[in-house]
Coordinates of C-alpha atoms in Angstrom, one line a residue:
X1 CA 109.8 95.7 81.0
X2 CA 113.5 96.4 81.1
X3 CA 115.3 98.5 79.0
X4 CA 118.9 98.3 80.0
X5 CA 120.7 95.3 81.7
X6 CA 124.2 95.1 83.4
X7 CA 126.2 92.2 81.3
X8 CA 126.7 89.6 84.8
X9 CA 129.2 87.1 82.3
X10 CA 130.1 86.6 78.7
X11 CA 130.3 83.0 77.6
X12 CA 131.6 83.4 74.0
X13 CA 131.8 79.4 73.6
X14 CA 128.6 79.1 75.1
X15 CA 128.3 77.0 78.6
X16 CA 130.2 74.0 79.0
X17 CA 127.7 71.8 80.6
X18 CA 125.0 72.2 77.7
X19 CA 124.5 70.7 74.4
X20 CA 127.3 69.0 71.7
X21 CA 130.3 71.3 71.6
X22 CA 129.4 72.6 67.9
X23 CA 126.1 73.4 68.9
X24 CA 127.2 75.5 71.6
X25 CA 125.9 79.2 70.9
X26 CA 127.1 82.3 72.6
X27 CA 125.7 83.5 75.6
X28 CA 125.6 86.8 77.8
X29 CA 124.0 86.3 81.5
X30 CA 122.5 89.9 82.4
X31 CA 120.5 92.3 85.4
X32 CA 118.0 94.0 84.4
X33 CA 118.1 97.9 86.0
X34 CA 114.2 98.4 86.9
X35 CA 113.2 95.4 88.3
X36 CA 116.7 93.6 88.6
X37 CA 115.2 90.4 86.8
X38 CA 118.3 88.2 85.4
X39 CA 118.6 87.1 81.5
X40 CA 120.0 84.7 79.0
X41 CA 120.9 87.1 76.2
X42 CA 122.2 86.4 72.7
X43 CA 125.1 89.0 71.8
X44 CA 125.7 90.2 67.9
X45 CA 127.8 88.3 66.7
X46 CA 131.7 90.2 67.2
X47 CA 130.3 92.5 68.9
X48 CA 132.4 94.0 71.7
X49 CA 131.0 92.9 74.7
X50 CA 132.3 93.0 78.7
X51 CA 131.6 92.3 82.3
X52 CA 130.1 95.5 84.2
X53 CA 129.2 96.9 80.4
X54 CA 125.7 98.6 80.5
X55 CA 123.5 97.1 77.7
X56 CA 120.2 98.1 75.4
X57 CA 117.9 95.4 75.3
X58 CA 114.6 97.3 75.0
X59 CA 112.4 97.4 72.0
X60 CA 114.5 99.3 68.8
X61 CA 113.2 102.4 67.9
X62 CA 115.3 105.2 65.9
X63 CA 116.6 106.5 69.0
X64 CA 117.9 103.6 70.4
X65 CA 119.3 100.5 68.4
X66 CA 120.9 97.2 69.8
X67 CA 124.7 97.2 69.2
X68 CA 125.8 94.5 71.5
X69 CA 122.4 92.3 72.7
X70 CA 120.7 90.6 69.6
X71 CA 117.8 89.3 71.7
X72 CA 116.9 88.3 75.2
X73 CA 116.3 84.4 75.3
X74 CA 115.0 84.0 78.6
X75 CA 114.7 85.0 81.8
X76 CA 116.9 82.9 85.0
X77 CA 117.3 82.0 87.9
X78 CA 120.4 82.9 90.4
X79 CA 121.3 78.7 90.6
X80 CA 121.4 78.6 86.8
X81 CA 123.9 81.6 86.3
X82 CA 127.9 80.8 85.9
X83 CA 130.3 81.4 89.5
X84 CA 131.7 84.6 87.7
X85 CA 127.9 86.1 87.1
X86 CA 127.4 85.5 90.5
X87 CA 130.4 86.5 91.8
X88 CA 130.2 89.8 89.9
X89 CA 126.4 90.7 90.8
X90 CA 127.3 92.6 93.9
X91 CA 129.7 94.7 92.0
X92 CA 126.9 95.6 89.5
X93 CA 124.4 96.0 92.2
X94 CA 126.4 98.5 93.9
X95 CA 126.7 100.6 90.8
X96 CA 123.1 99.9 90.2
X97 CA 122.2 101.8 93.7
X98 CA 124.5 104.3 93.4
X99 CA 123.3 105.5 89.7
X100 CA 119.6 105.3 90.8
X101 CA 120.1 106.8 94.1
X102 CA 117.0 108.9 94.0
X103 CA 114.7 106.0 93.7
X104 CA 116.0 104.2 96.9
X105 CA 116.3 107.6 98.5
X106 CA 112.1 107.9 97.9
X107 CA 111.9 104.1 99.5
X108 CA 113.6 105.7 102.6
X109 CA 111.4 108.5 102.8
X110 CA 108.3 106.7 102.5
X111 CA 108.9 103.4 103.4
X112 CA 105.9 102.2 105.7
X113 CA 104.6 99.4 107.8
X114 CA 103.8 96.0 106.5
X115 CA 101.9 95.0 109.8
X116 CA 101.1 96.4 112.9
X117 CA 104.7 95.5 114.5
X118 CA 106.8 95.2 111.0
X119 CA 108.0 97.6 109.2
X120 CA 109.0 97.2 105.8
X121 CA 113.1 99.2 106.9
X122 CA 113.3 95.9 109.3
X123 CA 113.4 94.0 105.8
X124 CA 116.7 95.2 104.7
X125 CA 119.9 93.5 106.5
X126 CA 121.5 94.8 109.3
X127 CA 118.4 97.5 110.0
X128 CA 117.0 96.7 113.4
X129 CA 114.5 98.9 115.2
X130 CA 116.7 101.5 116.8
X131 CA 117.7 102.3 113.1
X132 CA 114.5 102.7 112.0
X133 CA 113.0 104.5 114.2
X134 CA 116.1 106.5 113.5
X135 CA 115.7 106.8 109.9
X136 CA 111.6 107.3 110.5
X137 CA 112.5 110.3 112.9
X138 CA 115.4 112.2 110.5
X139 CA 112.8 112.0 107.4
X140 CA 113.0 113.6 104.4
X141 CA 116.4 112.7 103.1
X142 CA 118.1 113.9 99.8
X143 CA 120.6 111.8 99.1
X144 CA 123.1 108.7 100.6
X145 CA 125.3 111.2 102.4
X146 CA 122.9 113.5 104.1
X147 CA 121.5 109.8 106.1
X148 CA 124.7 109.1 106.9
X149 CA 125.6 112.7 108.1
X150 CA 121.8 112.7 110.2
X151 CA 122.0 108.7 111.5
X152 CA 124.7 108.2 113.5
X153 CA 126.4 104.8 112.9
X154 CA 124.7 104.3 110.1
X155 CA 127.1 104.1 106.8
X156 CA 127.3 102.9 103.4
X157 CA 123.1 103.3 103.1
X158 CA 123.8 102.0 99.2
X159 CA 125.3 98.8 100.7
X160 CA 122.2 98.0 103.0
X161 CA 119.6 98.7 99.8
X162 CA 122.1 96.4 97.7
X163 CA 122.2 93.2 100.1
X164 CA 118.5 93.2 100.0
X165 CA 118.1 93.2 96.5
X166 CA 120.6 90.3 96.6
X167 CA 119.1 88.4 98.7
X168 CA 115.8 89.0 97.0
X169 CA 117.5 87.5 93.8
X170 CA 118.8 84.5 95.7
X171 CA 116.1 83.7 97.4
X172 CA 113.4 83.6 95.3
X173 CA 110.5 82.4 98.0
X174 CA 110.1 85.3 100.1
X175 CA 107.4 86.5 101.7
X176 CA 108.1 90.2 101.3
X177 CA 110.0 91.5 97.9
X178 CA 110.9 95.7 98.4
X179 CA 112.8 95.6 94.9
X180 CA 112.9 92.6 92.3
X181 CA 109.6 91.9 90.6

């Protein structure tokens, strides 16, 4: 279950394709962080909310309260969001990767095969098999830079995880899913 979602777009009048224009109700399209699942979301009313913002929308306890998300409506798809939401979900994806850059530093080091002759580091775009074996042989890594400084022509390593989680959003048929649940 999600805790904390990246707001994707605010639509303070509601969308304009959906019912009678005073029944229109406000509406917040957001990523979740742990398993990067997208949601409807109904903001407090006045509530200060913006693009890129990071929100609560876990359970309220005392130690954490709501102040911008009144409550998750339901979950969507990537067709159904708004052009700006999906215009601004590789900006949010990026900073997604880079906060949690442990986690997809442990997928690096212990990323395995899928099959006898796929691997699951082929999965990610632009990774053929000279990379892996590359990134198999320079094992363990701590962080984003140290892969870049042991793989040559290998850069950006948050841009690579990113794409794939993308495309994982996108294209919700896939055989093989590495990130979004």
């Amino acid at each position: 279950m999600e805790d904390y979602a990246y707001v994707l777009d605010v639509l303070t009048e509601g969308r304009p394709d959906s019912k009678r224009r005073f029944r229109r109700e406000p509406v917040v399209y957001g990523l979740g962080i742990e398993e990067f699942k997208i949601f409807d979301m109904k903001p407090i009313p006045d509530a200060a909310i913006n693009i890129g913002d990071k929100c609560y929308i876990g359970k309220e306890t005392e130690a954490e309260a709501r102040t911008q998300i009144d409550h998750v409506r339901a979950r969507v798809n990537y067709v159904e969001l708004t052009h700006t939401a999906q215009s601004e979900l590789g900006f949010v994806l990026d900073e997604i990767v880079k906060e949690s850059e442990e986690k997809f530093i442990q997928f690096f080091n212990h990323a395995g095969p899928i099959s006898r002759r796929y691997h699951s580091l082929e999965l990610i775009p632009g990774l053929g098999k000279k990379t892996m074996n590359l990134i198999v042989s320079n094992r363990p890594y701590s962080n984003f830079k140290e892969m870049e400084e042991k793989i040559p022509n290998f850069r950006g390593p948050e841009k690579y995880i990113s794409q794939r989680i993308e495309s994982e959003i996108k294209e919700s048929d896939q055989k093989y899913r590495l990130f979004v649940r």
